Short mmCIF file of C-alpha atoms in Angstrom, two decimals:
data_model
loop_
_atom_site.label_atom_id
_atom_site.label_comp_id
_atom_site.label_asym_id
_atom_site.label_seq_id
_atom_site.Cartn_x
_atom_site.Cartn_y
_atom_site.Cartn_z
CA UNK A 1474 31.96 -41.94 -32.09
CA UNK A 1475 30.91 -38.59 -29.90
CA UNK A 1476 31.31 -39.39 -26.12
CA UNK A 1477 28.47 -39.63 -25.39
CA UNK A 1478 29.25 -38.60 -21.10
CA UNK A 1479 27.07 -36.54 -20.15
CA UNK A 1480 29.79 -33.98 -19.68
CA UNK A 1481 30.55 -34.59 -23.08
CA UNK A 1482 26.75 -33.85 -24.15
CA UNK A 1483 25.93 -30.64 -21.63
CA UNK A 1484 29.37 -29.01 -23.32
CA UNK A 1485 28.56 -29.77 -26.80
CA UNK A 1486 24.56 -28.21 -26.34
CA UNK A 1487 25.08 -24.96 -27.60
CA UNK A 1488 25.97 -26.87 -30.75
CA UNK A 1489 23.24 -29.22 -30.59
CA UNK A 1490 20.47 -26.80 -29.80
CA UNK A 1491 21.50 -24.46 -32.24
CA UNK A 1492 20.75 -27.21 -35.25
CA UNK A 1493 17.62 -28.33 -33.56
CA UNK A 1494 16.04 -24.50 -33.78
CA UNK A 1495 17.48 -23.80 -37.06
CA UNK A 1496 18.77 -19.87 -34.75
CA UNK A 1497 21.65 -18.88 -33.41
CA UNK A 1498 21.44 -17.19 -30.38
CA UNK A 1499 24.16 -15.61 -29.81
CA UNK A 1500 23.04 -12.91 -32.58
CA UNK A 1501 20.22 -11.51 -29.57
CA UNK A 1502 23.58 -11.49 -26.72
CA UNK A 1503 24.97 -7.57 -26.20
CA UNK A 1504 28.34 -6.98 -25.19
CA UNK A 1505 26.93 -4.96 -22.09
CA UNK A 1506 25.30 -8.16 -19.91
CA UNK A 1507 21.44 -7.49 -21.51
CA UNK A 1508 20.32 -9.26 -24.01
CA UNK A 1509 17.68 -8.49 -27.07
CA UNK A 1510 14.62 -9.92 -25.91
CA UNK A 1511 11.76 -8.02 -28.89
CA UNK A 1512 15.09 -9.47 -31.50
CA UNK A 1513 14.68 -13.01 -30.27
CA UNK A 1514 10.86 -12.62 -30.56
CA UNK A 1515 10.74 -10.73 -33.57
CA UNK A 1516 13.03 -14.16 -35.78
CA UNK A 1517 8.94 -15.49 -35.63
CA UNK A 1518 8.49 -14.92 -39.58
CA UNK A 1519 4.95 -14.48 -38.94
CA UNK A 1520 2.77 -11.47 -37.53
CA UNK A 1521 0.11 -12.21 -35.51
CA UNK A 1522 -2.50 -12.39 -38.78
CA UNK A 1523 -0.64 -15.37 -40.03
CA UNK A 1524 -0.19 -17.23 -36.62
CA UNK A 1525 -3.97 -16.36 -36.49
CA UNK A 1526 -4.74 -18.10 -40.14
CA UNK A 1527 -2.12 -20.77 -39.79
CA UNK A 1528 -3.66 -22.13 -36.33
CA UNK A 1529 -6.75 -22.02 -37.68
CA UNK A 1530 -5.51 -24.55 -40.65
CA UNK A 1531 -4.50 -26.97 -38.20
CA UNK A 1532 -7.76 -26.64 -36.62
CA UNK A 1533 -6.19 -24.55 -33.36
CA UNK A 1534 -7.95 -21.51 -31.90
CA UNK A 1535 -11.43 -19.68 -31.85
CA UNK A 1536 -11.84 -21.65 -28.85
CA UNK A 1537 -15.45 -20.93 -27.12
CA UNK A 1538 -15.22 -16.98 -23.93
CA UNK A 1539 -18.13 -18.20 -21.85
CA UNK A 1540 -19.18 -16.89 -19.11
CA UNK A 1541 -19.74 -18.84 -15.88
CA UNK A 1542 -22.69 -17.07 -14.28
CA UNK A 1543 -23.58 -19.72 -11.78
CA UNK A 1544 -19.39 -19.43 -10.39
CA UNK A 1545 -19.90 -15.85 -10.55
CA UNK A 1546 -23.16 -16.02 -8.09
CA UNK A 1547 -21.46 -18.29 -5.49
CA UNK A 1548 -19.05 -15.80 -5.70
CA UNK A 1549 -21.62 -12.96 -4.70
CA UNK A 1550 -23.20 -15.16 -2.29
CA UNK A 1551 -19.69 -15.32 0.07
CA UNK A 1552 -18.87 -12.16 -0.81
CA UNK A 1553 -19.15 -8.71 0.46
CA UNK A 1554 -22.37 -5.91 -0.20
CA UNK A 1555 -21.50 -5.12 -3.75
CA UNK A 1556 -19.19 -7.17 -4.95
CA UNK A 1557 -18.43 -10.80 -6.75
CA UNK A 1558 -17.34 -9.91 -10.26
CA UNK A 1559 -17.82 -11.40 -13.36
CA UNK A 1560 -16.19 -14.47 -14.30
CA UNK A 1561 -15.15 -15.63 -18.10
CA UNK A 1562 -13.49 -18.54 -19.36
CA UNK A 1563 -11.72 -19.38 -22.34
CA UNK A 1564 -12.59 -22.95 -23.01
CA UNK A 1565 -8.79 -24.13 -24.42
CA UNK A 1566 -10.26 -27.65 -24.03
CA UNK A 1567 -11.93 -27.22 -27.33
CA UNK A 1568 -8.65 -27.33 -28.70
CA UNK A 1569 -7.63 -31.04 -30.13
CA UNK A 1570 -4.84 -32.64 -27.40
CA UNK A 1571 -7.26 -30.57 -25.23
CA UNK A 1572 -5.43 -27.59 -24.38
CA UNK A 1573 -4.17 -24.09 -24.49
CA UNK A 1574 -0.45 -25.83 -25.53
CA UNK A 1575 -2.15 -26.82 -28.71
CA UNK A 1576 -0.91 -23.79 -30.49
CA UNK A 1577 2.29 -23.62 -28.93
CA UNK A 1578 3.02 -26.89 -30.90
CA UNK A 1579 0.82 -25.84 -33.77
CA UNK A 1580 3.84 -23.20 -34.96
CA UNK A 1581 6.87 -24.79 -33.79
CA UNK A 1582 4.87 -27.96 -35.36
CA UNK A 1583 4.44 -25.73 -38.53
CA UNK A 1584 7.98 -24.40 -38.35
CA UNK A 1585 9.83 -27.76 -38.03
CA UNK A 1586 7.93 -29.13 -40.98
CA UNK A 1587 8.89 -25.80 -42.45
CA UNK A 1588 12.68 -25.62 -42.65
CA UNK A 1589 12.86 -29.12 -43.38
CA UNK A 1590 13.29 -31.43 -40.61
CA UNK A 1591 11.76 -34.43 -40.56
CA UNK A 1592 10.05 -35.35 -36.80
CA UNK A 1593 10.49 -33.10 -33.47
CA UNK A 1594 11.02 -33.48 -30.10
CA UNK A 1595 9.33 -32.23 -27.38
CA UNK A 1596 11.07 -32.61 -23.12
CA UNK A 1597 7.88 -32.64 -20.93
CA UNK A 1598 5.38 -34.56 -18.48
CA UNK A 1599 2.71 -32.82 -19.67
CA UNK A 1600 -0.04 -31.45 -22.64
CA UNK A 1601 2.55 -29.86 -24.19
CA UNK A 1602 3.39 -33.45 -25.47
CA UNK A 1603 0.32 -34.17 -26.26
CA UNK A 1604 0.01 -31.65 -28.45
CA UNK A 1605 2.80 -31.77 -29.86
CA UNK A 1606 2.22 -35.30 -30.70
CA UNK A 1607 -1.18 -34.72 -32.49
CA UNK A 1608 -0.02 -31.61 -34.48
CA UNK A 1609 2.73 -34.13 -35.27
CA UNK A 1610 0.37 -36.50 -37.14
CA UNK A 1611 -1.67 -33.72 -38.49
CA UNK A 1612 2.13 -32.16 -40.06
CA UNK A 1613 3.16 -35.81 -40.92
CA UNK A 1614 6.45 -35.26 -38.73
CA UNK A 1615 7.42 -37.64 -36.56
CA UNK A 1616 7.24 -37.10 -32.66
CA UNK A 1617 9.66 -38.30 -29.42
CA UNK A 1618 8.50 -37.42 -25.78
CA UNK A 1619 10.26 -37.43 -23.46
CA UNK A 1620 8.38 -37.63 -19.63
CA UNK A 1621 9.47 -37.20 -16.45
CA UNK A 1622 7.78 -39.80 -15.14
CA UNK A 1623 9.05 -41.73 -12.25
CA UNK A 1624 10.61 -41.73 -8.94
CA UNK A 1625 12.77 -43.86 -8.13
CA UNK A 1626 10.90 -46.72 -7.30
CA UNK A 1627 9.35 -46.92 -10.63
CA UNK A 1628 6.08 -45.18 -8.93
CA UNK A 1629 4.49 -42.32 -11.62
CA UNK A 1630 1.76 -40.04 -10.59
CA UNK A 1631 -1.87 -40.83 -12.65
CA UNK A 1632 -1.76 -37.29 -13.81
CA UNK A 1633 1.78 -38.26 -15.94
CA UNK A 1634 0.62 -41.67 -17.19
CA UNK A 1635 -2.64 -39.84 -18.55
CA UNK A 1636 -0.36 -37.87 -20.38
CA UNK A 1637 1.83 -40.23 -21.06
CA UNK A 1638 -1.29 -42.54 -22.79
CA UNK A 1639 -2.56 -39.61 -24.66
CA UNK A 1640 0.57 -39.08 -26.23
CA UNK A 1641 0.73 -42.04 -27.14
CA UNK A 1642 -2.57 -42.20 -28.48
CA UNK A 1643 -1.44 -39.45 -30.67
CA UNK A 1644 1.01 -41.52 -32.76
CA UNK A 1645 4.73 -40.66 -30.25
CA UNK A 1646 7.21 -42.86 -28.84
CA UNK A 1647 6.69 -42.15 -25.36
CA UNK A 1648 11.15 -42.64 -23.66
CA UNK A 1649 9.50 -42.52 -19.54
CA UNK A 1650 12.73 -41.46 -17.18
CA UNK A 1651 13.37 -40.68 -12.98
CA UNK A 1652 13.40 -38.04 -11.52
CA UNK A 1653 16.08 -35.84 -12.47
CA UNK A 1654 18.22 -34.21 -14.77
CA UNK A 1655 19.24 -37.23 -16.93
CA UNK A 1656 15.79 -35.45 -18.25
CA UNK A 1657 18.09 -32.42 -20.13
CA UNK A 1658 21.15 -34.81 -21.48
CA UNK A 1659 18.60 -37.54 -22.76
CA UNK A 1660 17.14 -35.23 -24.65
CA UNK A 1661 20.26 -33.25 -25.75
CA UNK A 1662 22.18 -37.11 -27.25
CA UNK A 1663 18.41 -37.30 -28.95
CA UNK A 1664 18.19 -34.63 -31.16
CA UNK A 1665 21.87 -34.71 -31.96
CA UNK A 1666 21.38 -38.62 -32.87
CA UNK A 1667 17.56 -37.79 -35.17
CA UNK A 1668 18.31 -34.14 -35.96
CA UNK A 1669 15.42 -33.88 -34.96
CA UNK A 1670 13.59 -30.02 -34.81
CA UNK A 1671 13.57 -29.25 -30.94
CA UNK A 1672 9.94 -28.30 -30.33
CA UNK A 1673 10.69 -26.70 -26.61
CA UNK A 1674 8.02 -25.47 -24.82
CA UNK A 1675 10.88 -21.87 -24.31
CA UNK A 1676 11.82 -21.05 -28.69
CA UNK A 1677 9.75 -18.14 -29.66
CA UNK A 1678 8.29 -19.29 -32.02
CA UNK A 1679 6.54 -21.52 -29.30
CA UNK A 1680 5.10 -18.41 -27.23
CA UNK A 1681 4.04 -16.40 -29.87
CA UNK A 1682 1.33 -19.26 -31.29
CA UNK A 1683 0.68 -18.35 -27.31
CA UNK A 1684 -0.13 -15.21 -28.52
CA UNK A 1685 -3.06 -15.90 -30.50
CA UNK A 1686 -4.98 -16.80 -26.70
CA UNK A 1687 -4.33 -13.63 -25.11
CA UNK A 1688 -5.26 -11.97 -29.41
CA UNK A 1689 -8.14 -14.22 -29.27
CA UNK A 1690 -9.46 -13.00 -25.33
CA UNK A 1691 -9.56 -9.33 -26.74
CA UNK A 1692 -11.58 -9.76 -29.75
CA UNK A 1693 -14.14 -12.02 -28.13
CA UNK A 1694 -14.44 -9.91 -25.01
CA UNK A 1695 -15.43 -6.89 -27.41
CA UNK A 1696 -18.67 -9.52 -28.37
CA UNK A 1697 -18.91 -10.73 -25.71
CA UNK A 1698 -18.97 -7.28 -22.81
CA UNK A 1699 -18.04 -4.48 -24.99
CA UNK A 1700 -14.63 -3.34 -23.78
CA UNK A 1701 -11.00 -4.83 -22.37
CA UNK A 1702 -11.26 -7.68 -19.48
CA UNK A 1703 -10.12 -5.99 -15.62
CA UNK A 1704 -8.18 -9.37 -15.74
CA UNK A 1705 -6.23 -11.93 -16.97
CA UNK A 1706 -5.20 -14.69 -14.94
CA UNK A 1707 -3.34 -17.27 -15.81
CA UNK A 1708 -1.53 -20.60 -14.50
CA UNK A 1709 1.91 -20.51 -13.97
CA UNK A 1710 4.57 -22.67 -14.60
CA UNK A 1711 7.09 -22.48 -16.39
CA UNK A 1712 5.89 -18.74 -17.72
CA UNK A 1713 5.35 -19.69 -21.50
CA UNK A 1714 1.06 -19.32 -21.01
CA UNK A 1715 1.36 -16.29 -19.28
CA UNK A 1716 4.40 -14.65 -21.55
CA UNK A 1717 2.66 -15.69 -24.84
CA UNK A 1718 -1.59 -14.14 -23.44
CA UNK A 1719 -0.18 -10.96 -22.30
CA UNK A 1720 2.30 -10.41 -25.04
CA UNK A 1721 -1.10 -10.94 -26.84
CA UNK A 1722 -2.69 -8.59 -25.00
CA UNK A 1723 -0.67 -6.08 -25.62
CA UNK A 1724 -1.00 -6.57 -29.94
CA UNK A 1725 -4.72 -6.12 -29.61
CA UNK A 1726 -4.34 -2.75 -26.93
CA UNK A 1727 -5.61 -4.06 -23.80
CA UNK A 1728 -2.39 -2.11 -22.15
CA UNK A 1729 -5.06 -1.95 -19.64
CA UNK A 1730 -6.21 -5.31 -18.48
CA UNK A 1731 -3.87 -5.73 -15.55
CA UNK A 1732 -2.55 -9.77 -15.74
CA UNK A 1733 -2.21 -12.35 -12.88
CA UNK A 1734 -0.37 -14.74 -12.69
CA UNK A 1735 -1.49 -18.35 -11.08
CA UNK A 1736 0.22 -21.06 -9.17
CA UNK A 1737 -0.77 -23.54 -6.58
CA UNK A 1738 1.40 -23.13 -3.17
CA UNK A 1739 3.47 -26.27 -2.59
CA UNK A 1740 6.21 -24.38 -0.67
CA UNK A 1741 8.50 -27.04 1.16
CA UNK A 1742 8.50 -29.72 -1.65
CA UNK A 1743 11.53 -29.70 -4.28
CA UNK A 1744 11.06 -30.92 -7.71
CA UNK A 1745 13.52 -33.21 -8.80
CA UNK A 1746 13.98 -34.52 -5.00
CA UNK A 1747 13.01 -37.89 -5.75
CA UNK A 1748 11.29 -37.89 -1.76
CA UNK A 1749 9.47 -34.66 -3.02
CA UNK A 1750 8.49 -35.88 -6.56
CA UNK A 1751 5.39 -38.10 -5.46
CA UNK A 1752 4.25 -36.54 -2.51
CA UNK A 1753 2.60 -33.45 -4.22
CA UNK A 1754 -0.90 -33.21 -6.34
CA UNK A 1755 0.21 -31.24 -9.33
CA UNK A 1756 2.53 -31.63 -12.18
CA UNK A 1757 2.06 -28.28 -13.26
CA UNK A 1758 1.04 -24.61 -12.15
CA UNK A 1759 2.73 -24.39 -8.79
CA UNK A 1760 5.56 -22.74 -7.55
CA UNK A 1761 7.97 -24.92 -7.17
CA UNK A 1762 8.20 -24.29 -11.47
CA UNK A 1763 6.45 -20.58 -11.33
CA UNK A 1764 8.60 -18.97 -8.89
CA UNK A 1765 12.31 -19.99 -10.36
CA UNK A 1766 11.16 -19.85 -13.97
CA UNK A 1767 9.94 -15.87 -12.91
CA UNK A 1768 12.80 -15.15 -11.64
CA UNK A 1769 15.45 -17.36 -13.43
CA UNK A 1770 13.68 -17.69 -16.83
CA UNK A 1771 16.99 -19.06 -18.71
CA UNK A 1772 17.02 -22.02 -16.96
CA UNK A 1773 15.46 -24.47 -19.57
CA UNK A 1774 15.93 -25.80 -23.16
CA UNK A 1775 17.52 -23.41 -24.64
CA UNK A 1776 20.04 -20.69 -24.66
CA UNK A 1777 17.73 -17.78 -23.94
CA UNK A 1778 13.91 -18.83 -22.42
CA UNK A 1779 10.86 -16.24 -24.77
CA UNK A 1780 8.86 -17.09 -22.01
CA UNK A 1781 9.95 -14.02 -19.45
CA UNK A 1782 6.63 -13.93 -17.23
CA UNK A 1783 8.48 -11.79 -14.51
CA UNK A 1784 7.94 -9.33 -17.47
CA UNK A 1785 4.49 -9.19 -17.89
CA UNK A 1786 3.52 -10.71 -14.74
CA UNK A 1787 1.45 -7.52 -12.45
CA UNK A 1788 0.83 -9.47 -9.22
CA UNK A 1789 1.00 -13.03 -8.34
CA UNK A 1790 -1.47 -15.52 -6.33
CA UNK A 1791 -1.37 -18.72 -5.22
CA UNK A 1792 -4.49 -20.79 -4.31
CA UNK A 1793 -3.96 -24.25 -1.50
CA UNK A 1794 -3.56 -27.76 -3.13
CA UNK A 1795 -7.53 -28.52 -1.84
CA UNK A 1796 -8.90 -25.10 -2.82
CA UNK A 1797 -7.90 -25.84 -6.21
CA UNK A 1798 -9.64 -29.40 -6.34
CA UNK A 1799 -12.53 -27.79 -4.39
CA UNK A 1800 -13.26 -25.51 -7.73
CA UNK A 1801 -12.60 -28.51 -9.99
CA UNK A 1802 -15.37 -30.41 -8.42
CA UNK A 1803 -17.76 -27.04 -8.27
CA UNK A 1804 -17.29 -26.44 -11.89
CA UNK A 1805 -18.46 -29.50 -12.88
CA UNK A 1806 -21.26 -29.08 -10.36
CA UNK A 1807 -22.18 -26.11 -11.23
CA UNK A 1808 -21.65 -25.34 -15.03
CA UNK A 1809 -21.37 -27.95 -16.50
CA UNK A 1810 -17.55 -28.16 -17.23
CA UNK A 1811 -15.03 -30.95 -16.44
CA UNK A 1812 -12.38 -29.81 -16.64
CA UNK A 1813 -8.46 -31.05 -15.92
CA UNK A 1814 -6.47 -28.63 -12.38
CA UNK A 1815 -4.19 -26.69 -14.60
CA UNK A 1816 -6.99 -24.32 -15.70
CA UNK A 1817 -8.74 -24.36 -11.88
CA UNK A 1818 -5.59 -23.04 -10.54
CA UNK A 1819 -6.29 -19.77 -12.13
CA UNK A 1820 -10.14 -20.27 -11.19
CA UNK A 1821 -10.00 -20.77 -7.78
CA UNK A 1822 -7.65 -18.16 -7.51
CA UNK A 1823 -10.12 -15.82 -10.22
CA UNK A 1824 -13.36 -16.57 -7.63
CA UNK A 1825 -11.20 -15.34 -4.70
CA UNK A 1826 -10.08 -12.51 -6.30
CA UNK A 1827 -13.62 -11.92 -7.76
CA UNK A 1828 -14.77 -11.90 -4.15
CA UNK A 1829 -12.80 -8.48 -3.84
CA UNK A 1830 -14.08 -6.55 -6.99
CA UNK A 1831 -17.45 -4.68 -7.63
CA UNK A 1832 -19.78 -6.29 -8.89
CA UNK A 1833 -19.48 -4.90 -12.18
CA UNK A 1834 -15.16 -5.52 -13.25
CA UNK A 1835 -14.61 -8.25 -15.45
CA UNK A 1836 -12.35 -12.00 -15.25
CA UNK A 1837 -10.51 -13.45 -18.11
CA UNK A 1838 -9.74 -16.84 -16.96
CA UNK A 1839 -7.54 -17.39 -19.84
CA UNK A 1840 -7.69 -20.96 -20.65
CA UNK A 1841 -9.19 -24.49 -19.78
CA UNK A 1842 -7.82 -28.39 -19.74
CA UNK A 1843 -8.87 -31.84 -20.90
CA UNK A 1844 -9.05 -34.26 -17.80
CA UNK A 1845 -9.41 -37.65 -18.22
CA UNK A 1846 -9.06 -40.53 -15.92
CA UNK A 1847 -5.83 -40.34 -14.10
CA UNK A 1848 -5.87 -35.93 -13.96
CA UNK A 1849 -9.82 -36.21 -12.20
CA UNK A 1850 -9.43 -35.35 -8.75
CA UNK A 1851 -10.82 -39.10 -7.40
CA UNK A 1852 -7.21 -40.64 -8.95
CA UNK A 1853 -5.03 -37.37 -7.32
CA UNK A 1854 -6.69 -37.63 -3.67
CA UNK A 1855 -6.73 -41.68 -4.09
CA UNK A 1856 -2.55 -41.39 -5.47
CA UNK A 1857 -2.38 -38.64 -2.44
CA UNK A 1858 -3.30 -41.19 0.45
CA UNK A 1859 -1.36 -43.97 -1.24
CA UNK A 1860 1.45 -41.82 -0.57
CA UNK A 1861 0.52 -40.35 3.18
CA UNK A 1862 -0.26 -37.52 3.33
CA UNK A 1863 -3.55 -36.76 5.03
CA UNK A 1864 -6.93 -35.48 3.05
CA UNK A 1865 -9.82 -33.66 5.21
CA UNK A 1866 -11.88 -31.12 4.27
CA UNK A 1867 -11.64 -27.82 7.11
CA UNK A 1868 -9.91 -24.55 6.23
CA UNK A 1869 -6.79 -24.87 4.13
CA UNK A 1870 -4.79 -22.10 5.01
CA UNK A 1871 -3.47 -24.99 7.73
CA UNK A 1872 -2.31 -27.59 4.36
CA UNK A 1873 1.11 -28.29 4.44
CA UNK A 1874 1.96 -29.32 1.69
CA UNK A 1875 3.84 -32.97 1.43
CA UNK A 1876 1.21 -33.90 3.87
CA UNK A 1877 -1.37 -32.54 3.90
CA UNK A 1878 -4.61 -30.88 1.61
CA UNK A 1879 -7.46 -29.70 3.04
CA UNK A 1880 -10.53 -29.23 1.20
CA UNK A 1881 -12.51 -26.37 2.50
CA UNK A 1882 -15.56 -27.31 4.49
CA UNK A 1883 -17.59 -24.17 2.86
CA UNK A 1884 -16.77 -22.04 -0.50
CA UNK A 1885 -15.50 -18.69 1.63
CA UNK A 1886 -12.36 -19.65 2.43
CA UNK A 1887 -11.17 -20.11 -0.61
CA UNK A 1888 -8.99 -17.56 -0.14
CA UNK A 1889 -7.05 -14.29 -2.31
CA UNK A 1890 -3.42 -14.76 -1.33
CA UNK A 1891 -0.57 -12.57 -3.22
CA UNK A 1892 3.61 -13.22 -3.46
CA UNK A 1893 5.21 -10.77 -3.17
CA UNK A 1894 5.85 -9.45 -6.71
CA UNK A 1895 8.99 -7.40 -5.32
CA UNK A 1896 10.73 -9.38 -4.10
CA UNK A 1897 10.72 -11.40 -6.89
CA UNK A 1898 11.58 -8.36 -9.14
CA UNK A 1899 14.72 -7.85 -6.36
CA UNK A 1900 15.70 -12.03 -7.00
CA UNK A 1901 15.91 -11.79 -10.61
CA UNK A 1902 18.21 -8.36 -10.27
CA UNK A 1903 20.60 -10.37 -7.92
CA UNK A 1904 21.54 -12.46 -10.86
CA UNK A 1905 21.22 -9.67 -13.80
CA UNK A 1906 22.81 -6.94 -11.24
CA UNK A 1907 25.86 -9.45 -10.87
CA UNK A 1908 27.66 -9.36 -14.78
CA UNK A 1909 26.89 -5.58 -14.47
CA UNK A 1910 29.18 -2.60 -13.82
CA UNK A 1911 28.86 -0.80 -10.43
CA UNK A 1912 27.99 2.27 -13.09
CA UNK A 1913 24.76 0.65 -14.79
CA UNK A 1914 24.69 3.30 -18.23
CA UNK A 1915 21.35 4.00 -19.36
CA UNK A 1916 20.43 1.17 -21.79
CA UNK A 1917 21.41 -1.62 -18.95
CA UNK A 1918 18.66 0.08 -16.46
CA UNK A 1919 15.67 -0.27 -18.95
CA UNK A 1920 17.48 -3.43 -20.26
CA UNK A 1921 15.84 -3.82 -16.73
CA UNK A 1922 13.40 -2.09 -15.87
CA UNK A 1923 11.91 -4.12 -18.98
CA UNK A 1924 13.09 -6.90 -17.55
CA UNK A 1925 11.70 -7.25 -14.09
CA UNK A 1926 8.39 -4.97 -15.24
CA UNK A 1927 9.31 -2.02 -12.52
CA UNK A 1928 9.65 1.53 -12.81
CA UNK A 1929 12.38 3.64 -12.89
CA UNK A 1930 12.21 4.67 -9.00
CA UNK A 1931 11.87 0.87 -7.25
CA UNK A 1932 15.38 0.40 -10.04
CA UNK A 1933 16.42 3.73 -8.06
CA UNK A 1934 15.38 2.79 -4.16
CA UNK A 1935 17.44 -1.57 -4.89
CA UNK A 1936 20.51 -1.09 -7.11
CA UNK A 1937 22.13 0.08 -3.63
CA UNK A 1938 21.54 -2.72 -2.15
CA UNK A 1939 23.59 -4.56 -4.71
CA UNK A 1940 26.45 -1.95 -5.16
CA UNK A 1941 24.69 -0.59 -8.11
CA UNK A 1942 24.30 3.25 -8.74
CA UNK A 1943 23.25 4.90 -12.46
CA UNK A 1944 25.93 6.31 -14.97
#
């Protein structure tokens, strides 16, 4: 009998993951405290054209790129004269499971079947579980979804419970846990016991599946408006959405398109806190995941996370909860599109950003997600009230996460706010530089520039803060 104590299971995690993914991550580690990220991504045995073909064979992808003419008109109405960029949205709710994560899941489950696994396991409380369940059903594999669902009172958020319903409807076995460190532990135990494939959000295969999204945006955009978009905005949590989309944009030749992250600002709430767990109204796409995963991506269920958003983002926007709820209702009322909260986070960012840009510029919101009984604003707001959150109309700038949700009393109060991205870069560099020698080699400096998406001038300026210098 194997020792199933927490300490023993965590000590075996590298071996468990290696067998559950079919990949030895040690081959990408370098002796100079860097690692071969592009080598990791190249381990996916498919070209982008082959990925698109595989996904289309599973009825995933090729989703519409929709011009939001009424949302654009509203942005222009509240913007200064001559401002109000055109807003397009990639309607990923058209995928089988209702979100862009069908792309991640399709390639992951396809790879699991190719490698001979009998089933797949996904640790997620979100749309990814439903996506993996749908693709497992399509390809004839067993599926287990491990879901962080409840606080210690066994109270779960409406959105998470809705996703449980969807996973089970698609044939998955759902194991529900309370918030805390047990999610990874329980997942490791199941992977070891079943011998199933780790359909992680963070493998290279999962990220490569999302590359098809960015690739499609450029192909469809060239037909729709004849050029590359000026901006693509991705809702950011664990970073795979932005990373995969950005890589797909680059594969399609869009080197000039700016890539912005967008997250709901939940500053002050701790995502692993039993007290705070039900005091937020967003289970993904918020700063509680977005900021930690941006500066320290290797906090995932694989040794090296293929989702590395800081490598690609040009800026980071934050929204208030009330603003995203407002935009969710506006999208339904103005465009006849009822969609869930995740994609509407980036749509709220696009609406704010559009007011600062000229009318001939183009913003693409790169995803929507399905909505349902638990994901709709009304049950979310009702649940917030039950947990002592004050909800009112007014200025969202006054919103305090965990205490208030303030719906804007006028669309002009939806504002563009930018996180200090240089501060994020410095935070990431502090961690990356810690094991490195005082004098860096050229290869180490190049790796650092790529990892935090900065130029040599910025790196030279900040190295002395950490007691380092170039050779």
